[in-house]
Backbone as numpy.savetxt, mean C-alpha at the origin, in Angstrom:
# Nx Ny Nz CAx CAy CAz Cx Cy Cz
-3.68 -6.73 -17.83 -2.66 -7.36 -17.03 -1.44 -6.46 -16.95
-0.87 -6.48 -15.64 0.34 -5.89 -15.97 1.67 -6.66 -16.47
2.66 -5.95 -16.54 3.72 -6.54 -16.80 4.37 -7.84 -16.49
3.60 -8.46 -14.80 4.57 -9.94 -14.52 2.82 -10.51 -14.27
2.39 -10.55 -15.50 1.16 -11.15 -16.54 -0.11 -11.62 -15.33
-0.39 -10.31 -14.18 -1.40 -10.54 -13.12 -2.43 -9.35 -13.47
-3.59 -9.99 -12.73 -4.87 -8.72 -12.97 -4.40 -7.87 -12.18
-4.50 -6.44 -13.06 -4.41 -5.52 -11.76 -5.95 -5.66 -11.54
-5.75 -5.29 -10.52 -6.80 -4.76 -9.60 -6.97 -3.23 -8.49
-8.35 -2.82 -8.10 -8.71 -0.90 -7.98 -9.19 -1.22 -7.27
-9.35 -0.36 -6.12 -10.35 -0.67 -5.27 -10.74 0.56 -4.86
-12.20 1.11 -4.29 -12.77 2.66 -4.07 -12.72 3.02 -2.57
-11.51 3.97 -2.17 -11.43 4.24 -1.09 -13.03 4.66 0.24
-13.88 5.06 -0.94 -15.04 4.95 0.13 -15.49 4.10 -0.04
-16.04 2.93 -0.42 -16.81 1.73 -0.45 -16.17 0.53 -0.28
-14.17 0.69 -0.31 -13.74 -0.13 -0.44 -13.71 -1.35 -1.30
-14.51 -1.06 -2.01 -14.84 -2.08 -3.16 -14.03 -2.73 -4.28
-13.64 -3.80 -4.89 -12.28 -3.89 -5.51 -12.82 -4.72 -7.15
-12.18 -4.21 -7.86 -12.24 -4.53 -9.54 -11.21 -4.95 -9.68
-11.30 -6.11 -10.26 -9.80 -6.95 -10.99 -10.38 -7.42 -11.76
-9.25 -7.09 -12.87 -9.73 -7.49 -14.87 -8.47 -7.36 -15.56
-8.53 -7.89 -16.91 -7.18 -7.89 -17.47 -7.73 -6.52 -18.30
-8.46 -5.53 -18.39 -8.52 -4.87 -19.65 -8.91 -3.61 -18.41
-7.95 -3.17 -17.40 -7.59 -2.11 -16.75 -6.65 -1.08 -17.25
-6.98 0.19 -17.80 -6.12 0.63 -17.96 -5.72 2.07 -17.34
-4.51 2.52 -16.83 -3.92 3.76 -15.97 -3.96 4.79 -16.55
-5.09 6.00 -16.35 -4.40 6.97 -17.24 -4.18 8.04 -15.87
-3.52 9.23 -16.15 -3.20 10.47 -14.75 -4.34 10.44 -14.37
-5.97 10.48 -14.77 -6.63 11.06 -13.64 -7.86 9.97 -13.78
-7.88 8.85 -14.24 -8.74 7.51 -13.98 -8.06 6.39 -14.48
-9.04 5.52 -14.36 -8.73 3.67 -14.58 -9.76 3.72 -15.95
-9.57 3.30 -16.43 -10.37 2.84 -18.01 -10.50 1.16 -17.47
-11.78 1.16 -17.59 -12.58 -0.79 -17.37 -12.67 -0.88 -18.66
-12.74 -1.88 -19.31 -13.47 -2.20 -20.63 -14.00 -3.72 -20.64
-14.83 -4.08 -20.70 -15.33 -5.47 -21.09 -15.97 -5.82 -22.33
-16.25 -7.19 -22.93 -16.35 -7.05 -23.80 -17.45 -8.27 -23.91
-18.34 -8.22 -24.20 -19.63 -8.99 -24.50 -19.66 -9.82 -25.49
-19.27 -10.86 -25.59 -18.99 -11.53 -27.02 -20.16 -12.16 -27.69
-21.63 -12.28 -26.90 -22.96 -12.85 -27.18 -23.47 -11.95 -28.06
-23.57 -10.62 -27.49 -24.20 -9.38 -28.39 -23.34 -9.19 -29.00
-22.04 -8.69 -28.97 -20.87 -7.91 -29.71 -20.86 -6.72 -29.06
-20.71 -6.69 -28.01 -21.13 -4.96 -27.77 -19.79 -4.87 -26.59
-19.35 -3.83 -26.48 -18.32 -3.22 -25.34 -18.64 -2.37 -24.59
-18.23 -2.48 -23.38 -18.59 -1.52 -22.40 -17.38 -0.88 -21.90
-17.40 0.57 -21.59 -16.05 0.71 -20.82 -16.64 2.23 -20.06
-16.08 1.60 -18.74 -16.73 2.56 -17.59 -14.64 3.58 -17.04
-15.32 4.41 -16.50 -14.07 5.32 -15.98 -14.20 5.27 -14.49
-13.17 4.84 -14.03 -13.02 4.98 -12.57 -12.44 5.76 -11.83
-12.43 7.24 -11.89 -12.23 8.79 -11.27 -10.80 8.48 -10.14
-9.61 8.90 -10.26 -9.26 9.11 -9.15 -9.40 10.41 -8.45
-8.69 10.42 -6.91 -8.82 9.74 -6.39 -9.58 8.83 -5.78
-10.74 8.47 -6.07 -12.03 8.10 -5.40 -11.47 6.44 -5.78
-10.85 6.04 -7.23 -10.32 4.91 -6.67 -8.71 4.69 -7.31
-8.04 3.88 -6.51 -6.44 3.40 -6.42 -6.00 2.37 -6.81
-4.88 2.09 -7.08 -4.28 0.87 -7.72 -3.99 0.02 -6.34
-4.44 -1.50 -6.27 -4.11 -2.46 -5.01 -2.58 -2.51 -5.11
-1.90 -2.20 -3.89 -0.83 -2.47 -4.05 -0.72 -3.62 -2.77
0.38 -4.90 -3.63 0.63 -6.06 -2.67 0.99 -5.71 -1.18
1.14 -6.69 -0.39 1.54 -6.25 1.13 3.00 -6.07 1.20
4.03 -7.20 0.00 5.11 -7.05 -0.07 5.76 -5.82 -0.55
4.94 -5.44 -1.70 5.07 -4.06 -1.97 5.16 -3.21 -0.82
4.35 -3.15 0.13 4.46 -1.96 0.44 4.75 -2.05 1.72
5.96 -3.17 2.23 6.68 -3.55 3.16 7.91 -3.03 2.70
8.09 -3.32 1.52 9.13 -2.78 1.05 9.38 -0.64 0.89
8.44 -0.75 0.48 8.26 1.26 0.61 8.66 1.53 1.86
8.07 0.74 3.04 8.16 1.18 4.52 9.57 1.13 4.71
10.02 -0.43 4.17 11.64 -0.33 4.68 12.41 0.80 4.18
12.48 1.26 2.66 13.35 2.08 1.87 12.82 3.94 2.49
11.44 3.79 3.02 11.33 5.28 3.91 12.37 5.15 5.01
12.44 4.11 5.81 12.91 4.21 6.82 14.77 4.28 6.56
14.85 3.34 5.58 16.65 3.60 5.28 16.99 4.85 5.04
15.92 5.72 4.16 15.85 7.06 3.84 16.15 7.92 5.27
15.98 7.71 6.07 15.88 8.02 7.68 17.07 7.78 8.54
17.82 6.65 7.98 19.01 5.98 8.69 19.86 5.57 7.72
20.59 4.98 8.46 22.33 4.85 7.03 21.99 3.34 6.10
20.94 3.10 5.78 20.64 2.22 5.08 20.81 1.08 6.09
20.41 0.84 7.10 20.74 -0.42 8.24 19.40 -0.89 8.38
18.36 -0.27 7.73 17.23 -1.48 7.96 17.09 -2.92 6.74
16.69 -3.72 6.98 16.66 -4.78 6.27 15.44 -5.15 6.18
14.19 -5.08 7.09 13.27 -5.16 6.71 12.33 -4.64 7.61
10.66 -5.18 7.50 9.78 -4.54 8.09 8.32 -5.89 8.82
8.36 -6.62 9.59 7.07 -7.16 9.72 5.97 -6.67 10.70
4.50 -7.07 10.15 3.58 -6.78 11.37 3.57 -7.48 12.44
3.90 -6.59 13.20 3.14 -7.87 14.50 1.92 -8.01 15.06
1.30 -6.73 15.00 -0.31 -5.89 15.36 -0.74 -5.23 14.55
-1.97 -5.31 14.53 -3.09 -3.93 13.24 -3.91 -4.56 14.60
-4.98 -3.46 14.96 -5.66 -3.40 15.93 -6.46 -1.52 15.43
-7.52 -1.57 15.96 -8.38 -0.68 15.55 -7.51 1.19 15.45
-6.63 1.08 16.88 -5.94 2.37 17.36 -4.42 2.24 16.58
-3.89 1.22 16.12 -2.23 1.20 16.41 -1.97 0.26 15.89
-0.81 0.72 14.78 0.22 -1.06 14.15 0.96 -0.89 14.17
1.82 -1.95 14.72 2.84 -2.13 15.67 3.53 -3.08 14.38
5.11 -2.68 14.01 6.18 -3.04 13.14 6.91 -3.88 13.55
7.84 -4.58 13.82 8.94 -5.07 14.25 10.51 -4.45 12.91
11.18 -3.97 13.59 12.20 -3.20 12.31 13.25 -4.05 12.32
13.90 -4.89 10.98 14.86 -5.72 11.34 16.15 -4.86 10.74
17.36 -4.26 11.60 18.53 -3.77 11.28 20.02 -4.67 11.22
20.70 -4.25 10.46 21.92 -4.72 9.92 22.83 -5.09 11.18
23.53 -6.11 11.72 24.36 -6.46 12.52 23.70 -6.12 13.44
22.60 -6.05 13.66 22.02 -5.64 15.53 21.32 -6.93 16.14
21.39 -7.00 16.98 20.57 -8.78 17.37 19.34 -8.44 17.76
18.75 -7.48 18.46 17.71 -6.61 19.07 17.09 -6.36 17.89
15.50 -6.24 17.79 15.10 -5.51 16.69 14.29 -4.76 17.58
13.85 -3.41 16.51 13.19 -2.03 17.08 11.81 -1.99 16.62
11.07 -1.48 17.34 9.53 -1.69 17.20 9.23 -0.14 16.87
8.43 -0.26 16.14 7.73 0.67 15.43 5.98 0.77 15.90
5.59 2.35 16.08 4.43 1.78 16.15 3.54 3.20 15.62
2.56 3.14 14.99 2.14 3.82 14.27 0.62 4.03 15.07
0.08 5.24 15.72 -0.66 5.64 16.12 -2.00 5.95 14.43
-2.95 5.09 14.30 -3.93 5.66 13.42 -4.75 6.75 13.24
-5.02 7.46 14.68 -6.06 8.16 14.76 -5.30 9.36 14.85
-3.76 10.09 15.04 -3.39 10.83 15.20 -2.46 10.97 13.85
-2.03 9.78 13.96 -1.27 9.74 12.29 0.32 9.92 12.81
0.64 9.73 13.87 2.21 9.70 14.09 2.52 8.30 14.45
4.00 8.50 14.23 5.08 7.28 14.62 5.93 7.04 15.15
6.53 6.40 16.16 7.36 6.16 17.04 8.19 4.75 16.99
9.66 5.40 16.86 10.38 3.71 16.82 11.03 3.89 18.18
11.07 3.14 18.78 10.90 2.78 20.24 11.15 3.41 20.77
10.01 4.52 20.87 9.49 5.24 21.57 9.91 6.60 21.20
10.94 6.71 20.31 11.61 8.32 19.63 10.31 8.30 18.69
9.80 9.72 18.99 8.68 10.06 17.91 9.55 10.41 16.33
9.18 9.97 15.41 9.84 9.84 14.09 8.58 10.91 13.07
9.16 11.96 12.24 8.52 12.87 11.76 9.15 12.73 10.24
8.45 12.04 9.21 8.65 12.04 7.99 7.44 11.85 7.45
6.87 12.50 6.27 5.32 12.30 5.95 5.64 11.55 4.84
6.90 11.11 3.86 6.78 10.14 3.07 6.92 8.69 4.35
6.98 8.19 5.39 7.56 7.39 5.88 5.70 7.17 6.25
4.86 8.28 6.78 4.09 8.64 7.41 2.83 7.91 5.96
2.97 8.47 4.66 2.44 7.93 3.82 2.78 6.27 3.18
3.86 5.60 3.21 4.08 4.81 3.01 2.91 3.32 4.30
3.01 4.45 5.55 2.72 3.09 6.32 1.19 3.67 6.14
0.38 4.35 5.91 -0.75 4.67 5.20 -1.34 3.89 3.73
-0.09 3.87 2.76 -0.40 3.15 1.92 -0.58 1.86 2.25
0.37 0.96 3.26 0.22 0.00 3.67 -1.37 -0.51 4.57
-1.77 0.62 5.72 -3.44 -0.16 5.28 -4.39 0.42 4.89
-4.11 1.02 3.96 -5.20 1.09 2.90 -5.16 -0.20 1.72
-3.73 -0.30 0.96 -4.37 -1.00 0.07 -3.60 -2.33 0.27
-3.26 -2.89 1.02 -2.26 -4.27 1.31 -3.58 -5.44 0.90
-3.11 -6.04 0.40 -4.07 -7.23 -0.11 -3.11 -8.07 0.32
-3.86 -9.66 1.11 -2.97 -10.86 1.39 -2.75 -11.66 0.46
């Protein structure tokens, strides 16, 4: 479990496949599983290689990364970040900014890997990785 007492949970970027357990543990270059058989007495503990697999990170989580790339980008005037679209080609943001009544749309091309807030092409590869992290590992 981590710290605010939830399973983490891994999931394998090629199979997509996802492990949640309380006896996960992080080291630099895998996940340590361990279970524990209490019929036999016996323990098992398998290694889960990164990168092949990643830590799930929440959707809020990583709404939040998107916003703090993008403040990183501007004078701290964003406030937040929602989806409005995921569609096979393109996900489309809605950007909510400080004192503006208008909000700015964001939209993230998948297959090329760029981004555009309405319509200014935007070039940051942490901003570029953040909305990457977002669908890869966003769990609802």
């Amino acid at each position: 479990m981590d710290s605010k007492g939830v399973k983490m949970q891994i999931y394998n970027i090629e199979t997509k496949a996802i492990i949640s357990g309380e006896e996960i543990k992080e080291l630099d270059d895998c996940f340590i599983l361990t279970s524990t058989d209490e019929r036999n007495d016996m323990q098992t503990t398998i290694r889960c290689l990164k990168p092949t697999w990643n830590k799930v990170i929440c959707k809020e989580t990583c709404l939040q990364r998107i916003t703090s790339q993008l403040n990183q980008l501007t004078q701290n005037t964003v406030l937040g970040v929602d989806e409005l679209s995921n569609n096979t080609d393109t996900l489309m943001m809605r950007i909510t900014l400080k004192n503006v009544k208008n909000k700015s749309l964001l939209i993230y091309n998948k297959q090329n890997k760029t981004t555009y807030i309405d319509c200014w092409f935007i070039s940051s590869r942490f901003l570029d990785q953040a909305i990457e992290d977002y669908l890869t590992n966003k769990e609802d």
